[in-house]
PDB file of C-alpha atoms in Angstrom:
ATOM      1  CA  MET A   1       0.000   0.000   0.000  1.00 46.00           C
ATOM      2  CA  THR A   2       1.201   3.491  -0.728  1.00 52.00           C
ATOM      3  CA  ASN A   3       2.160   5.841   2.044  1.00 54.00           C
ATOM      4  CA  PRO A   4      -0.672   8.355   2.492  1.00 58.00           C
ATOM      5  CA  HIS A   5       1.867  11.020   3.496  1.00 66.00           C
ATOM      6  CA  ASN A   6       4.030  10.640   0.397  1.00 79.00           C
ATOM      7  CA  PRO A   7       3.249  13.608  -1.887  1.00 80.00           C
ATOM      8  CA  ALA A   8       4.424  11.760  -4.997  1.00 84.00           C
ATOM      9  CA  SER A   9       1.752   9.084  -4.526  1.00 87.00           C
ATOM     10  CA  GLY A  10      -1.015  11.643  -4.220  1.00 89.00           C
ATOM     11  CA  GLY A  11       0.396  13.600  -7.148  1.00 91.00           C
ATOM     12  CA  THR A  12       0.480  10.460  -9.286  1.00 92.00           C
ATOM     13  CA  ILE A  13      -3.153   9.611  -8.671  1.00 93.00           C
ATOM     14  CA  ALA A  14      -4.229  13.254  -9.011  1.00 93.00           C
ATOM     15  CA  GLY A  15      -2.358  13.476 -12.311  1.00 94.00           C
ATOM     16  CA  LEU A  16      -4.075  10.310 -13.508  1.00 93.00           C
ATOM     17  CA  CYS A  17      -7.489  11.768 -12.657  1.00 94.00           C
ATOM     18  CA  ILE A  18      -6.788  15.026 -14.458  1.00 95.00           C
ATOM     19  CA  GLY A  19      -5.147  13.231 -17.377  1.00 94.00           C
ATOM     20  CA  ALA A  20      -8.097  10.890 -17.778  1.00 93.00           C
ATOM     21  CA  ALA A  21     -10.529  13.808 -17.755  1.00 93.00           C
ATOM     22  CA  VAL A  22      -8.531  15.772 -20.327  1.00 92.00           C
ATOM     23  CA  VAL A  23      -7.855  12.736 -22.510  1.00 91.00           C
ATOM     24  CA  ALA A  24     -11.561  11.871 -22.562  1.00 90.00           C
ATOM     25  CA  GLY A  25     -12.147  15.166 -24.342  1.00 85.00           C
ATOM     26  CA  ALA A  26      -9.994  14.193 -27.348  1.00 81.00           C
ATOM     27  CA  PRO A  27     -12.476  11.619 -28.738  1.00 83.00           C
ATOM     28  CA  LEU A  28     -15.244  14.132 -28.064  1.00 84.00           C
ATOM     29  CA  LEU A  29     -13.522  16.703 -30.273  1.00 80.00           C
ATOM     30  CA  GLY A  30     -12.873  14.000 -32.849  1.00 78.00           C
ATOM     31  CA  TRP A  31     -16.541  13.062 -32.856  1.00 79.00           C
ATOM     32  CA  TYR A  32     -17.472  16.681 -33.423  1.00 82.00           C
ATOM     33  CA  ALA A  33     -14.923  17.018 -36.242  1.00 76.00           C
ATOM     34  CA  VAL A  34     -16.362  14.023 -38.096  1.00 75.00           C
ATOM     35  CA  TYR A  35     -20.077  14.008 -37.223  1.00 76.00           C
ATOM     36  CA  GLY A  36     -20.708  17.372 -35.571  1.00 70.00           C
ATOM     37  CA  TYR A  37     -21.966  19.112 -38.666  1.00 71.00           C
ATOM     38  CA  TYR A  38     -25.057  16.906 -38.523  1.00 77.00           C
ATOM     39  CA  TRP A  39     -25.898  18.372 -35.140  1.00 74.00           C
ATOM     40  CA  GLY A  40     -25.148  22.059 -35.814  1.00 77.00           C
ATOM     41  CA  GLU A  41     -25.320  24.305 -32.757  1.00 80.00           C
ATOM     42  CA  LEU A  42     -26.433  21.415 -30.579  1.00 82.00           C
ATOM     43  CA  GLY A  43     -23.123  19.655 -31.295  1.00 80.00           C
ATOM     44  CA  VAL A  44     -21.185  22.720 -30.123  1.00 83.00           C
ATOM     45  CA  ALA A  45     -23.286  22.854 -26.962  1.00 86.00           C
ATOM     46  CA  VAL A  46     -22.793  19.147 -26.266  1.00 85.00           C
ATOM     47  CA  VAL A  47     -19.027  19.393 -26.748  1.00 86.00           C
ATOM     48  CA  GLY A  48     -18.849  22.511 -24.565  1.00 88.00           C
ATOM     49  CA  VAL A  49     -20.962  21.199 -21.699  1.00 92.00           C
ATOM     50  CA  VAL A  50     -19.373  17.746 -21.620  1.00 91.00           C
ATOM     51  CA  GLY A  51     -15.894  19.283 -21.868  1.00 90.00           C
ATOM     52  CA  ILE A  52     -16.547  21.616 -18.937  1.00 93.00           C
ATOM     53  CA  LEU A  53     -17.990  18.747 -16.883  1.00 95.00           C
ATOM     54  CA  LEU A  54     -14.952  16.584 -17.658  1.00 94.00           C
ATOM     55  CA  LEU A  55     -12.491  19.297 -16.622  1.00 93.00           C
ATOM     56  CA  ALA A  56     -14.451  20.123 -13.461  1.00 95.00           C
ATOM     57  CA  GLY A  57     -14.652  16.448 -12.531  1.00 95.00           C
ATOM     58  CA  GLY A  58     -10.925  15.996 -13.090  1.00 94.00           C
ATOM     59  CA  TRP A  59     -10.093  19.003 -10.925  1.00 95.00           C
ATOM     60  CA  VAL A  60     -12.471  18.019  -8.115  1.00 96.00           C
ATOM     61  CA  SER A  61     -11.199  14.440  -8.011  1.00 95.00           C
ATOM     62  CA  ALA A  62      -7.554  15.575  -8.019  1.00 94.00           C
ATOM     63  CA  PHE A  63      -8.237  18.109  -5.267  1.00 95.00           C
ATOM     64  CA  ALA A  64     -10.028  15.503  -3.134  1.00 94.00           C
ATOM     65  CA  ILE A  65      -7.204  13.005  -3.560  1.00 92.00           C
ATOM     66  CA  LEU A  66      -4.536  15.567  -2.727  1.00 91.00           C
ATOM     67  CA  ARG A  67      -6.452  16.587   0.394  1.00 90.00           C
ATOM     68  CA  ARG A  68      -6.787  12.945   1.411  1.00 88.00           C
ATOM     69  CA  TRP A  69      -3.039  12.490   0.965  1.00 86.00           C
ATOM     70  CA  ARG A  70      -2.496  15.603   3.109  1.00 85.00           C
ATOM     71  CA  SER A  71      -0.561  17.273   0.349  1.00 86.00           C
ATOM     72  CA  PRO A  72       0.272  20.900   1.051  1.00 85.00           C
ATOM     73  CA  ARG A  73      -1.641  23.377  -1.120  1.00 88.00           C
ATOM     74  CA  PRO A  74      -3.874  20.818  -2.837  1.00 91.00           C
ATOM     75  CA  GLN A  75      -5.931  23.462  -4.617  1.00 93.00           C
ATOM     76  CA  LEU A  76      -2.870  25.095  -6.200  1.00 92.00           C
ATOM     77  CA  VAL A  77      -1.374  21.737  -7.180  1.00 93.00           C
ATOM     78  CA  ALA A  78      -4.648  20.657  -8.809  1.00 94.00           C
ATOM     79  CA  TRP A  79      -4.955  23.940 -10.741  1.00 95.00           C
ATOM     80  CA  LEU A  80      -1.335  23.840 -11.926  1.00 95.00           C
ATOM     81  CA  CYS A  81      -1.616  20.205 -12.975  1.00 95.00           C
ATOM     82  CA  LEU A  82      -4.876  20.878 -14.823  1.00 95.00           C
ATOM     83  CA  GLY A  83      -3.473  23.954 -16.540  1.00 95.00           C
ATOM     84  CA  THR A  84      -0.303  22.213 -17.654  1.00 95.00           C
ATOM     85  CA  THR A  85      -2.214  19.202 -18.911  1.00 94.00           C
ATOM     86  CA  VAL A  86      -4.772  21.275 -20.810  1.00 93.00           C
ATOM     87  CA  LEU A  87      -2.051  23.360 -22.466  1.00 95.00           C
ATOM     88  CA  VAL A  88      -0.118  20.273 -23.542  1.00 93.00           C
ATOM     89  CA  ALA A  89      -3.298  18.565 -24.746  1.00 91.00           C
ATOM     90  CA  ALA A  90      -4.347  21.667 -26.691  1.00 90.00           C
ATOM     91  CA  ALA A  91      -0.953  21.987 -28.375  1.00 93.00           C
ATOM     92  CA  THR A  92      -0.847  18.259 -29.142  1.00 91.00           C
ATOM     93  CA  THR A  93      -4.404  18.301 -30.476  1.00 87.00           C
ATOM     94  CA  LEU A  94      -3.647  21.308 -32.638  1.00 89.00           C
ATOM     95  CA  ILE A  95      -0.509  19.799 -34.165  1.00 91.00           C
ATOM     96  CA  ILE A  96      -1.909  16.294 -34.637  1.00 88.00           C
ATOM     97  CA  GLY A  97      -5.241  17.678 -35.831  1.00 83.00           C
ATOM     98  CA  LEU A  98      -3.553  19.825 -38.459  1.00 87.00           C
ATOM     99  CA  VAL A  99      -1.495  16.878 -39.691  1.00 87.00           C
ATOM    100  CA  ALA A 100      -4.562  14.617 -39.774  1.00 84.00           C
ATOM    101  CA  GLY A 101      -6.592  17.308 -41.526  1.00 81.00           C
ATOM    102  CA  LEU A 102      -3.888  17.783 -44.136  1.00 86.00           C
ATOM    103  CA  ILE A 103      -3.663  14.035 -44.728  1.00 85.00           C
ATOM    104  CA  GLY A 104      -7.462  13.901 -44.984  1.00 81.00           C
ATOM    105  CA  LEU A 105      -7.497  16.716 -47.540  1.00 83.00           C
ATOM    106  CA  LEU A 106      -4.760  15.052 -49.555  1.00 85.00           C
ATOM    107  CA  THR A 107      -6.657  11.752 -49.608  1.00 82.00           C
ATOM    108  CA  ILE A 108      -9.777  13.571 -50.764  1.00 79.00           C
ATOM    109  CA  ALA A 109      -7.819  15.454 -53.436  1.00 81.00           C
ATOM    110  CA  PHE A 110      -5.787  12.533 -54.782  1.00 81.00           C
ATOM    111  CA  LEU A 111      -7.943   9.482 -54.054  1.00 77.00           C
ATOM    112  CA  TRP A 112     -11.291  11.239 -54.552  1.00 73.00           C
ATOM    113  CA  THR A 113     -12.680   9.699 -51.403  1.00 73.00           C
ATOM    114  CA  GLY A 114     -13.282  10.841 -47.858  1.00 68.00           C
ATOM    115  CA  ASP A 115     -13.315   7.353 -46.404  1.00 74.00           C
ATOM    116  CA  TYR A 116     -10.118   7.900 -44.436  1.00 76.00           C
ATOM    117  CA  VAL A 117     -11.338  10.846 -42.345  1.00 75.00           C
ATOM    118  CA  ALA A 118     -12.884   8.770 -39.520  1.00 78.00           C
ATOM    119  CA  PRO A 119      -9.849   6.470 -39.076  1.00 83.00           C
ATOM    120  CA  LEU A 120      -7.540   9.499 -39.091  1.00 82.00           C
ATOM    121  CA  THR A 121      -9.655  11.097 -36.372  1.00 81.00           C
ATOM    122  CA  THR A 122      -9.523   7.924 -34.284  1.00 83.00           C
ATOM    123  CA  ILE A 123      -5.751   7.665 -34.652  1.00 86.00           C
ATOM    124  CA  SER A 124      -5.420  11.347 -33.740  1.00 86.00           C
ATOM    125  CA  ALA A 125      -7.491  10.915 -30.562  1.00 85.00           C
ATOM    126  CA  ILE A 126      -5.396   7.917 -29.524  1.00 88.00           C
ATOM    127  CA  ALA A 127      -2.169   9.824 -30.206  1.00 89.00           C
ATOM    128  CA  VAL A 128      -3.356  12.770 -28.101  1.00 89.00           C
ATOM    129  CA  ALA A 129      -4.227  10.380 -25.270  1.00 89.00           C
ATOM    130  CA  VAL A 130      -0.876   8.599 -25.436  1.00 91.00           C
ATOM    131  CA  LEU A 131       1.061  11.879 -25.380  1.00 90.00           C
ATOM    132  CA  THR A 132      -1.059  13.738 -22.816  1.00 92.00           C
ATOM    133  CA  LEU A 133      -1.548  11.176 -20.050  1.00 93.00           C
ATOM    134  CA  PRO A 134       2.165  10.863 -19.133  1.00 94.00           C
ATOM    135  CA  VAL A 135       2.435  14.658 -19.004  1.00 94.00           C
ATOM    136  CA  ALA A 136      -0.501  14.817 -16.592  1.00 95.00           C
ATOM    137  CA  VAL A 137       1.022  12.202 -14.297  1.00 94.00           C
ATOM    138  CA  ALA A 138       4.448  13.829 -14.403  1.00 95.00           C
ATOM    139  CA  SER A 139       3.051  17.291 -13.687  1.00 94.00           C
ATOM    140  CA  GLY A 140       1.035  15.937 -10.758  1.00 93.00           C
ATOM    141  CA  ILE A 141       4.157  14.360  -9.263  1.00 93.00           C
ATOM    142  CA  ILE A 142       6.336  17.408  -9.900  1.00 93.00           C
ATOM    143  CA  TYR A 143       3.911  19.955  -8.461  1.00 92.00           C
ATOM    144  CA  ALA A 144       2.927  17.853  -5.442  1.00 91.00           C
ATOM    145  CA  THR A 145       6.557  17.132  -4.590  1.00 90.00           C
ATOM    146  CA  ALA A 146       7.679  20.721  -5.192  1.00 88.00           C
ATOM    147  CA  PHE A 147       5.141  22.168  -2.800  1.00 86.00           C
ATOM    148  CA  ALA A 148       5.753  19.427  -0.251  1.00 82.00           C
ATOM    149  CA  ASN A 149       9.479  20.220  -0.102  1.00 72.00           C
ATOM    150  CA  ARG A 150       8.840  23.898   0.366  1.00 65.00           C
ATOM    151  CA  PRO A 151       9.461  25.073   3.926  1.00 63.00           C
ATOM    152  CA  ALA A 152       6.457  26.291   5.824  1.00 57.00           C
ATOM    153  CA  ARG A 153       6.099  30.018   6.157  1.00 63.00           C
ATOM    154  CA  VAL A 154       6.244  31.009   9.794  1.00 61.00           C
ATOM    155  CA  ARG A 155       4.585  34.202  10.832  1.00 64.00           C
ATOM    156  CA  PRO A 156       6.692  36.286  13.173  1.00 62.00           C
ATOM    157  CA  SER A 157       5.264  36.755  16.596  1.00 63.00           C
ATOM    158  CA  PRO A 158       4.110  40.265  17.346  1.00 66.00           C
ATOM    159  CA  ALA A 159       6.749  42.414  18.940  1.00 66.00           C
ATOM    160  CA  GLU A 160       6.636  42.805  22.672  1.00 67.00           C
ATOM    161  CA  PRO A 161       5.452  46.207  23.712  1.00 65.00           C
ATOM    162  CA  SER A 162       8.283  48.395  24.921  1.00 63.00           C
ATOM    163  CA  PRO A 163       8.374  48.860  28.696  1.00 69.00           C
ATOM    164  CA  ILE A 164       9.516  52.444  28.180  1.00 71.00           C
ATOM    165  CA  ARG A 165       6.575  54.769  27.723  1.00 66.00           C
ATOM    166  CA  VAL A 166       7.114  58.156  26.208  1.00 61.00           C
TER     167      VAL A 166
END
């Protein structure tokens, strides 16, 4: 069993929770890219609401785990881990999505078929998941350990009143 006072253990599990929540959004975006135009504005609303719920659930679960592990500053660690993971996932999705979109356009232009768009989207979602989840776990460990090794701030005691009165 893991030590409940080890910040790396709590950071690992918190990073997994946040990573799973962020990674679950990649197939959602892929679904919208392939089939979302059938749904119109409703598809945008579904992607937005489910994405917000996924991110909120990832943050809440990471915060609860870090509090259970008695990690110092669990709220800050959860926010930093979520922010880092979302930025990496967004950059990875952008790069992989552009490459997949370009390959899809080339297959449409040269093969005169759009049959490869759905498999490209699936491969892109899997690639985003494979690249994002380790970053989430690593950022959870790094932030939880960094704040655990930070010395506690001690407030100075108020100065004694001077016995000499003027």
